Amino acid sequence: MFAGVWLPLTVSAPASASEPLPASTKDAREAGEASEAKATWIKHRIIPGERLGDIATRYKVSTDSLIRWNKLDPKDPKIFAGRSLRVLTKHAPPPQQKLEYIVKSGDTWNRIAKAHNVDPDLLRLRWNPKVPKAFKAGQKLVIWVEPAVKQPKPAGPAGETAANDAALAPLPLVKIRTGSISVGTPSNGKLINALQLPENKQLYTLRRPDEAYGSSHTLDNLQLAIARWRRDSGFTGALKIGAISKQGGGKLKPHSSHRSGRDVDIRLPVVARGGSAEQISDVDWDALWGLVMALVDTGEVQTIYLTTDRQKHLLAAAKRAGADQATIEHVLQYPEKSGHNNGIVRNQSGHTAHIHVRFNCAPNETRCEDK
């Protein structure tokens, strides 16, 4: 913790995101989404500086839906702090909590933002617009933080809950600092407080360290998935991490994405040293299936790209591993043709010797966009 203290306020947090609201048949029909499994009406209390797009991103809905559900003016949809909005969503993170931070000598906006894992622009421009840029010791800042949430244990490939990591062999993890934040979309975004994936030769090697910058959320889940895969599969071969993003994000040639620190290229593991990931016969498909499942089991992977002709070998490996049909259909697009929206692993041309893994936005990344 940097110099300074934070004081929890004895004020009510915004209305719980898990608090359901009654929905009439008309509401459900107008929304067109209430019939989806697990979709629930909740209410969201707007925090200072929050915008309609931030709320839409938080609950993975569209701004048009928010406007319609709350009868806002489509031409000028004004919202105000303290007001509640109705939201129909399957993704309802707990409400942010308000803290007061007392500035101490040596503090800077960026240091305080990093210490609390928030976007420095939100901290200075939206939550504390009346505080001068060159603040002084003793001033109070308002910070809205994500509450700590205990994550469920990930499900294993057979659909059973994985054993607690602490009860197994310790994982060779390098600490990932918080504060590196993804902004925008993978094809039109950037990184704030960019963090480089640390070297960890027990788990992987970096092909291009200057292209290995990512969000804290992405790097943390990536390293954890690889560590669990190494431990559980016993795979000892090389694993090479390719492009993620450059420092600060933005355009990274020749990629059309890899701009916001959430895309990771991983070379396919091979059976023997000296093998080529380009050659189907050299790829260790059983090891790759285990890696894919370790990534999926984090619950934070949006999509994995791999060409269809490679996916059929991954399907064979899944069956050898004893994966049930429900798991296979959840994970693989194959044997469906490209264009079908089923499966986490999907066809994308050019992805023959590596998988392209796209991670979700973190709850605190309010300006991160999923698509």
Coordinates of C-alpha atoms in Angstrom, one line a residue:
M1 CA 0.0 0.0 0.0
F2 CA 1.3 3.4 -0.9
A3 CA 1.4 6.3 1.5
G4 CA -2.1 7.3 2.6
V5 CA -5.1 5.6 4.1
W6 CA -8.5 4.7 3.0
L7 CA -11.6 4.9 5.1
P8 CA -14.7 2.7 4.5
L9 CA -17.8 4.9 4.5
T10 CA -20.9 4.0 6.4
V11 CA -23.1 4.7 3.4
S12 CA -25.3 2.4 1.4
A13 CA -23.7 0.8 -1.6
P14 CA -25.5 1.0 -4.9
A15 CA -28.5 -1.4 -5.1
S16 CA -27.3 -5.0 -5.2
A17 CA -26.9 -6.2 -8.8
S18 CA -28.3 -9.5 -7.6
E19 CA -31.6 -8.0 -6.4
P20 CA -34.3 -9.2 -8.8
L21 CA -37.1 -7.0 -10.0
P22 CA -40.5 -8.1 -11.0
A23 CA -40.9 -8.3 -14.7
S24 CA -44.3 -8.3 -16.4
T25 CA -45.0 -10.3 -19.5
K26 CA -45.0 -7.1 -21.5
D27 CA -41.5 -6.3 -20.1
A28 CA -40.2 -9.6 -21.1
R29 CA -41.7 -9.4 -24.6
E30 CA -40.3 -5.9 -25.2
A31 CA -36.9 -6.8 -23.9
G32 CA -36.8 -9.9 -26.1
E33 CA -34.3 -11.4 -23.7
A34 CA -36.2 -12.6 -20.7
S35 CA -36.7 -16.0 -22.1
E36 CA -33.0 -16.7 -22.1
A37 CA -31.7 -19.0 -19.4
K38 CA -30.7 -17.2 -16.2
A39 CA -31.6 -13.7 -17.4
T40 CA -32.9 -11.6 -14.5
W41 CA -34.3 -8.1 -14.0
I42 CA -32.1 -6.2 -11.5
K43 CA -31.7 -2.6 -10.6
H44 CA -28.5 -0.6 -10.9
R45 CA -27.9 2.6 -8.9
I46 CA -25.7 5.0 -10.9
I47 CA -22.5 6.1 -9.3
P48 CA -21.0 9.6 -9.9
G49 CA -19.4 10.0 -13.3
E50 CA -20.9 6.8 -14.6
R51 CA -22.0 6.8 -18.3
L52 CA -24.7 4.7 -20.0
G53 CA -22.0 2.8 -22.0
D54 CA -20.2 1.9 -18.8
I55 CA -23.3 0.4 -17.4
A56 CA -24.0 -1.5 -20.6
T57 CA -20.5 -2.9 -20.6
R58 CA -20.7 -3.9 -16.9
Y59 CA -23.9 -6.0 -17.5
K60 CA -23.0 -7.2 -21.0
V61 CA -26.1 -5.6 -22.6
S62 CA -26.6 -2.9 -25.3
T63 CA -27.1 0.8 -24.6
D64 CA -30.2 0.7 -26.8
S65 CA -31.7 -1.9 -24.5
L66 CA -30.9 0.3 -21.4
I67 CA -32.6 3.2 -23.1
R68 CA -35.7 1.2 -24.0
W69 CA -36.0 -0.5 -20.6
N70 CA -35.8 2.8 -18.8
K71 CA -37.8 4.9 -21.2
L72 CA -34.9 7.3 -21.8
D73 CA -34.8 9.8 -24.6
P74 CA -33.0 8.0 -27.5
K75 CA -31.7 11.3 -28.8
D76 CA -30.4 12.5 -25.4
P77 CA -30.4 9.7 -22.8
K78 CA -29.4 11.6 -19.7
I79 CA -28.7 9.7 -16.5
F80 CA -27.8 11.0 -13.1
A81 CA -25.9 9.7 -10.1
G82 CA -28.2 8.1 -7.5
R83 CA -30.9 7.2 -10.0
S84 CA -31.7 3.5 -10.5
L85 CA -31.9 1.8 -13.9
R86 CA -33.6 -1.5 -14.7
V87 CA -31.4 -4.1 -16.4
L88 CA -32.2 -7.5 -17.8
T89 CA -29.0 -9.5 -17.6
K90 CA -27.4 -12.9 -17.1
H91 CA -24.2 -11.1 -15.9
A92 CA -24.7 -9.3 -12.6
P93 CA -21.5 -8.5 -10.7
P94 CA -21.8 -7.2 -7.2
P95 CA -22.1 -3.4 -6.8
Q96 CA -19.0 -1.2 -6.5
Q97 CA -18.1 0.1 -3.0
K98 CA -17.3 3.7 -2.1
L99 CA -14.1 4.5 -0.3
E100 CA -12.5 7.7 0.9
Y101 CA -8.8 8.0 0.5
I102 CA -6.7 10.6 2.4
V103 CA -3.8 11.9 0.2
K104 CA -0.4 11.8 1.8
S105 CA 2.9 13.3 0.8
G106 CA 4.4 11.6 -2.2
D107 CA 1.1 10.3 -3.6
T108 CA 0.2 10.7 -7.3
W109 CA -3.0 10.0 -9.2
N110 CA -1.4 7.0 -11.0
R111 CA 0.1 5.5 -7.8
I112 CA -3.3 5.7 -6.0
A113 CA -5.1 4.2 -9.0
K114 CA -2.6 1.3 -9.2
A115 CA -2.9 0.6 -5.5
H116 CA -6.7 0.3 -5.8
N117 CA -6.8 -1.4 -9.2
V118 CA -8.8 1.4 -10.9
D119 CA -8.5 3.5 -14.0
P120 CA -6.6 6.7 -13.2
D121 CA -8.9 8.7 -15.6
L122 CA -11.9 7.5 -13.7
L123 CA -10.3 8.4 -10.4
R124 CA -9.3 11.9 -11.4
L125 CA -11.8 13.1 -14.0
R126 CA -15.1 11.4 -13.0
W127 CA -15.0 10.6 -9.3
N128 CA -13.0 13.6 -8.2
P129 CA -13.5 16.4 -10.8
K130 CA -13.2 19.2 -8.3
V131 CA -9.9 18.1 -6.9
P132 CA -7.0 19.9 -8.6
K133 CA -4.6 17.8 -10.7
A134 CA -1.8 18.9 -8.4
F135 CA -3.5 17.8 -5.2
K136 CA -2.1 18.3 -1.7
A137 CA -1.6 16.1 1.3
G138 CA -4.7 15.9 3.5
Q139 CA -7.2 16.1 0.7
K140 CA -9.9 13.5 0.4
L141 CA -10.5 11.4 -2.7
V142 CA -13.5 9.3 -3.5
I143 CA -12.7 5.8 -5.0
W144 CA -15.2 3.3 -6.3
V145 CA -13.8 -0.2 -6.1
E146 CA -14.9 -3.7 -6.9
P147 CA -15.6 -5.8 -3.8
A148 CA -13.5 -8.9 -3.3
V149 CA -15.6 -11.9 -4.5
K150 CA -14.7 -15.4 -3.7
Q151 CA -14.6 -17.3 -7.0
P152 CA -16.0 -20.8 -7.4
K153 CA -13.5 -23.6 -7.9
P154 CA -13.1 -24.3 -11.6
A155 CA -14.7 -27.4 -13.1
G156 CA -12.3 -30.1 -14.4
P157 CA -12.5 -31.6 -17.9
A158 CA -14.8 -34.4 -16.7
G159 CA -17.2 -31.8 -15.3
E160 CA -16.2 -32.3 -11.6
T161 CA -15.0 -29.6 -9.4
A162 CA -11.2 -29.4 -9.4
A163 CA -9.4 -30.0 -6.1
N164 CA -8.3 -27.0 -4.2
D165 CA -4.9 -25.8 -5.5
A166 CA -3.6 -25.4 -2.0
A167 CA -4.1 -29.1 -1.3
L168 CA -2.0 -30.1 -4.4
A169 CA 1.6 -29.3 -5.5
P170 CA 2.3 -25.6 -5.2
L171 CA 2.1 -23.7 -8.4
P172 CA 5.2 -21.9 -9.7
L173 CA 3.5 -18.5 -10.1
V174 CA 5.1 -15.1 -10.5
K175 CA 3.2 -12.3 -8.8
I176 CA 1.1 -10.3 -11.3
R177 CA 0.6 -6.7 -10.0
T178 CA -2.8 -5.1 -10.3
G179 CA -3.5 -1.9 -12.1
S180 CA -2.9 -2.8 -15.8
I181 CA -6.3 -2.0 -17.4
S182 CA -7.8 -2.8 -20.8
V183 CA -9.7 -0.1 -22.6
G184 CA -11.8 -0.4 -25.7
T185 CA -12.1 -3.4 -28.0
P186 CA -9.5 -5.9 -29.0
S187 CA -9.3 -4.3 -32.5
N188 CA -9.6 -0.7 -31.3
G189 CA -8.3 -0.3 -27.8
K190 CA -5.3 0.4 -25.6
L191 CA -3.7 -0.4 -22.2
I192 CA -3.4 1.8 -19.2
N193 CA -0.6 1.2 -16.8
A194 CA 0.6 -1.6 -19.1
L195 CA 2.1 -4.7 -17.5
Q196 CA 4.5 -7.1 -19.2
L197 CA 4.0 -10.8 -18.7
P198 CA 6.8 -11.8 -16.4
E199 CA 9.4 -14.4 -17.4
N200 CA 8.5 -17.8 -15.9
K201 CA 10.6 -20.5 -17.6
Q202 CA 9.0 -23.2 -15.5
L203 CA 5.8 -22.5 -17.4
Y204 CA 6.5 -20.8 -20.7
T205 CA 8.9 -18.7 -22.8
L206 CA 8.2 -15.3 -24.4
R207 CA 8.9 -15.2 -28.2
R208 CA 8.7 -11.3 -28.3
P209 CA 8.9 -9.7 -24.8
D210 CA 8.2 -6.3 -26.4
E211 CA 4.8 -7.7 -27.5
A212 CA 4.0 -9.4 -24.2
Y213 CA 2.0 -6.6 -22.5
G214 CA -1.5 -7.3 -21.2
S215 CA -4.1 -6.4 -18.7
S216 CA -3.6 -7.6 -15.1
H217 CA -6.7 -9.7 -15.4
T218 CA -5.5 -11.4 -18.6
L219 CA -2.0 -12.1 -17.4
D220 CA -3.1 -13.4 -14.1
N221 CA -5.6 -15.9 -15.6
L222 CA -3.2 -16.9 -18.3
Q223 CA -0.4 -17.8 -15.9
L224 CA -2.7 -19.6 -13.6
A225 CA -4.2 -21.7 -16.4
I226 CA -0.8 -22.7 -17.7
A227 CA 0.5 -23.6 -14.2
R228 CA -2.5 -25.8 -13.5
W229 CA -2.2 -27.5 -16.9
R230 CA 1.5 -28.2 -16.3
R231 CA 0.8 -29.7 -12.9
D232 CA -2.2 -31.7 -13.9
S233 CA -1.1 -33.0 -17.3
G234 CA 2.6 -33.5 -16.5
F235 CA 3.5 -31.9 -19.9
T236 CA 7.2 -30.9 -19.7
G237 CA 7.8 -29.7 -23.3
A238 CA 8.2 -26.1 -24.4
L239 CA 5.3 -23.7 -24.5
K240 CA 5.9 -20.4 -26.4
I241 CA 3.8 -17.3 -25.8
G242 CA 3.5 -15.1 -28.8
A243 CA 1.9 -11.7 -29.3
I244 CA -0.3 -10.2 -26.6
S245 CA 0.0 -6.4 -27.0
K246 CA 2.7 -3.8 -27.3
Q247 CA 3.3 -1.5 -24.3
G248 CA 0.4 0.8 -24.1
G249 CA -1.6 -1.2 -26.6
G250 CA -2.8 0.1 -29.9
K251 CA -2.0 -1.2 -33.4
L252 CA 0.3 -4.2 -33.5
K253 CA 1.3 -5.3 -37.0
P254 CA 0.4 -7.6 -38.7
H255 CA -2.5 -8.3 -36.3
S256 CA -6.0 -6.7 -36.6
S257 CA -6.6 -7.3 -32.9
H258 CA -4.1 -7.6 -30.0
R259 CA -4.6 -3.9 -29.2
S260 CA -6.1 -3.9 -25.7
G261 CA -4.1 -6.5 -23.8
R262 CA -6.7 -9.3 -23.9
D263 CA -5.5 -11.4 -26.8
V264 CA -2.8 -14.0 -26.4
D265 CA -1.2 -16.2 -29.1
I266 CA 0.1 -19.6 -27.8
R267 CA 2.2 -21.9 -30.0
L268 CA 0.8 -25.4 -30.2
P269 CA 2.7 -27.8 -28.0
V270 CA 4.6 -30.5 -29.9
V271 CA 5.3 -34.2 -29.1
A272 CA 9.1 -34.1 -29.3
R273 CA 11.8 -31.4 -29.1
G274 CA 12.4 -30.1 -32.5
G275 CA 8.9 -30.8 -33.7
S276 CA 7.0 -28.2 -35.8
A277 CA 3.6 -26.8 -34.7
E278 CA 2.9 -26.4 -38.4
Q279 CA 2.9 -30.2 -38.8
I280 CA -0.2 -31.9 -37.7
S281 CA 1.7 -35.1 -36.8
D282 CA 4.1 -33.2 -34.6
V283 CA 1.5 -31.5 -32.4
D284 CA 0.7 -33.0 -29.0
W285 CA -3.1 -32.9 -29.4
D286 CA -3.7 -34.5 -26.0
A287 CA -1.6 -31.8 -24.3
L288 CA -3.4 -29.1 -26.3
W289 CA -6.8 -30.4 -25.2
G290 CA -5.6 -30.2 -21.6
L291 CA -4.4 -26.6 -22.1
V292 CA -7.6 -25.5 -23.7
M293 CA -9.6 -27.0 -20.8
A294 CA -7.3 -25.3 -18.3
L295 CA -8.0 -22.0 -20.0
V296 CA -11.7 -22.6 -20.3
D297 CA -11.9 -23.6 -16.6
T298 CA -10.7 -20.1 -15.5
G299 CA -14.2 -18.9 -16.5
E300 CA -12.5 -15.8 -18.1
V301 CA -11.9 -17.0 -21.7
Q302 CA -14.3 -15.5 -24.3
T303 CA -13.0 -17.2 -27.4
I304 CA -10.1 -19.4 -28.7
Y305 CA -9.3 -19.3 -32.4
L306 CA -8.1 -22.4 -34.2
T307 CA -8.8 -23.5 -37.8
T308 CA -11.4 -26.2 -38.4
D309 CA -9.0 -28.7 -39.8
R310 CA -7.0 -28.6 -36.6
Q311 CA -10.1 -28.7 -34.4
K312 CA -11.0 -32.2 -35.6
H313 CA -7.7 -33.5 -34.1
L314 CA -8.6 -31.6 -30.9
L315 CA -12.0 -33.4 -30.9
A316 CA -10.2 -36.8 -31.1
A317 CA -8.0 -35.8 -28.1
A318 CA -11.1 -34.7 -26.2
K319 CA -12.7 -38.1 -26.7
R320 CA -9.5 -39.9 -25.7
A321 CA -9.6 -37.8 -22.5
G322 CA -13.1 -39.0 -21.8
A323 CA -14.8 -35.7 -22.3
D324 CA -18.6 -36.0 -22.4
Q325 CA -20.7 -34.7 -25.3
A326 CA -21.9 -31.7 -23.4
T327 CA -18.4 -30.6 -22.6
I328 CA -17.3 -31.1 -26.2
E329 CA -20.2 -29.1 -27.6
H330 CA -19.5 -26.3 -25.1
V331 CA -15.9 -26.1 -26.0
L332 CA -15.6 -26.9 -29.7
Q333 CA -17.3 -25.4 -32.7
Y334 CA -16.3 -28.4 -34.8
P335 CA -17.9 -30.3 -36.4
E336 CA -20.3 -27.4 -37.0
K337 CA -19.2 -25.1 -39.9
S338 CA -17.6 -21.7 -39.4
G339 CA -20.3 -19.2 -38.8
H340 CA -22.1 -21.2 -36.1
N341 CA -21.9 -19.4 -32.7
N342 CA -21.5 -22.5 -30.6
G343 CA -18.3 -23.4 -28.9
I344 CA -15.5 -21.4 -27.3
V345 CA -12.9 -22.8 -29.8
R346 CA -13.8 -21.3 -33.2
N347 CA -12.5 -21.3 -36.7
Q348 CA -10.4 -18.4 -37.9
S349 CA -8.1 -18.5 -40.9
G350 CA -4.4 -18.4 -40.2
H351 CA -4.6 -20.0 -36.8
T352 CA -3.0 -23.4 -37.6
A353 CA 0.2 -23.4 -35.6
H354 CA -1.1 -21.4 -32.6
I355 CA -4.2 -20.8 -30.7
H356 CA -5.4 -17.2 -30.2
V357 CA -7.0 -16.8 -26.8
R358 CA -9.2 -13.9 -26.0
F359 CA -10.0 -13.1 -22.3
N360 CA -13.0 -11.3 -20.9
C361 CA -13.0 -7.8 -19.6
A362 CA -12.4 -7.6 -15.8
P363 CA -15.3 -6.2 -13.7
N364 CA -13.2 -3.1 -12.8
E365 CA -12.4 -2.4 -16.5
T366 CA -15.4 -0.1 -17.1
R367 CA -14.2 1.2 -20.4
C368 CA -13.3 -2.3 -21.8
E369 CA -15.6 -3.6 -24.5
D370 CA -16.1 -7.3 -25.1
K371 CA -16.3 -7.2 -28.9

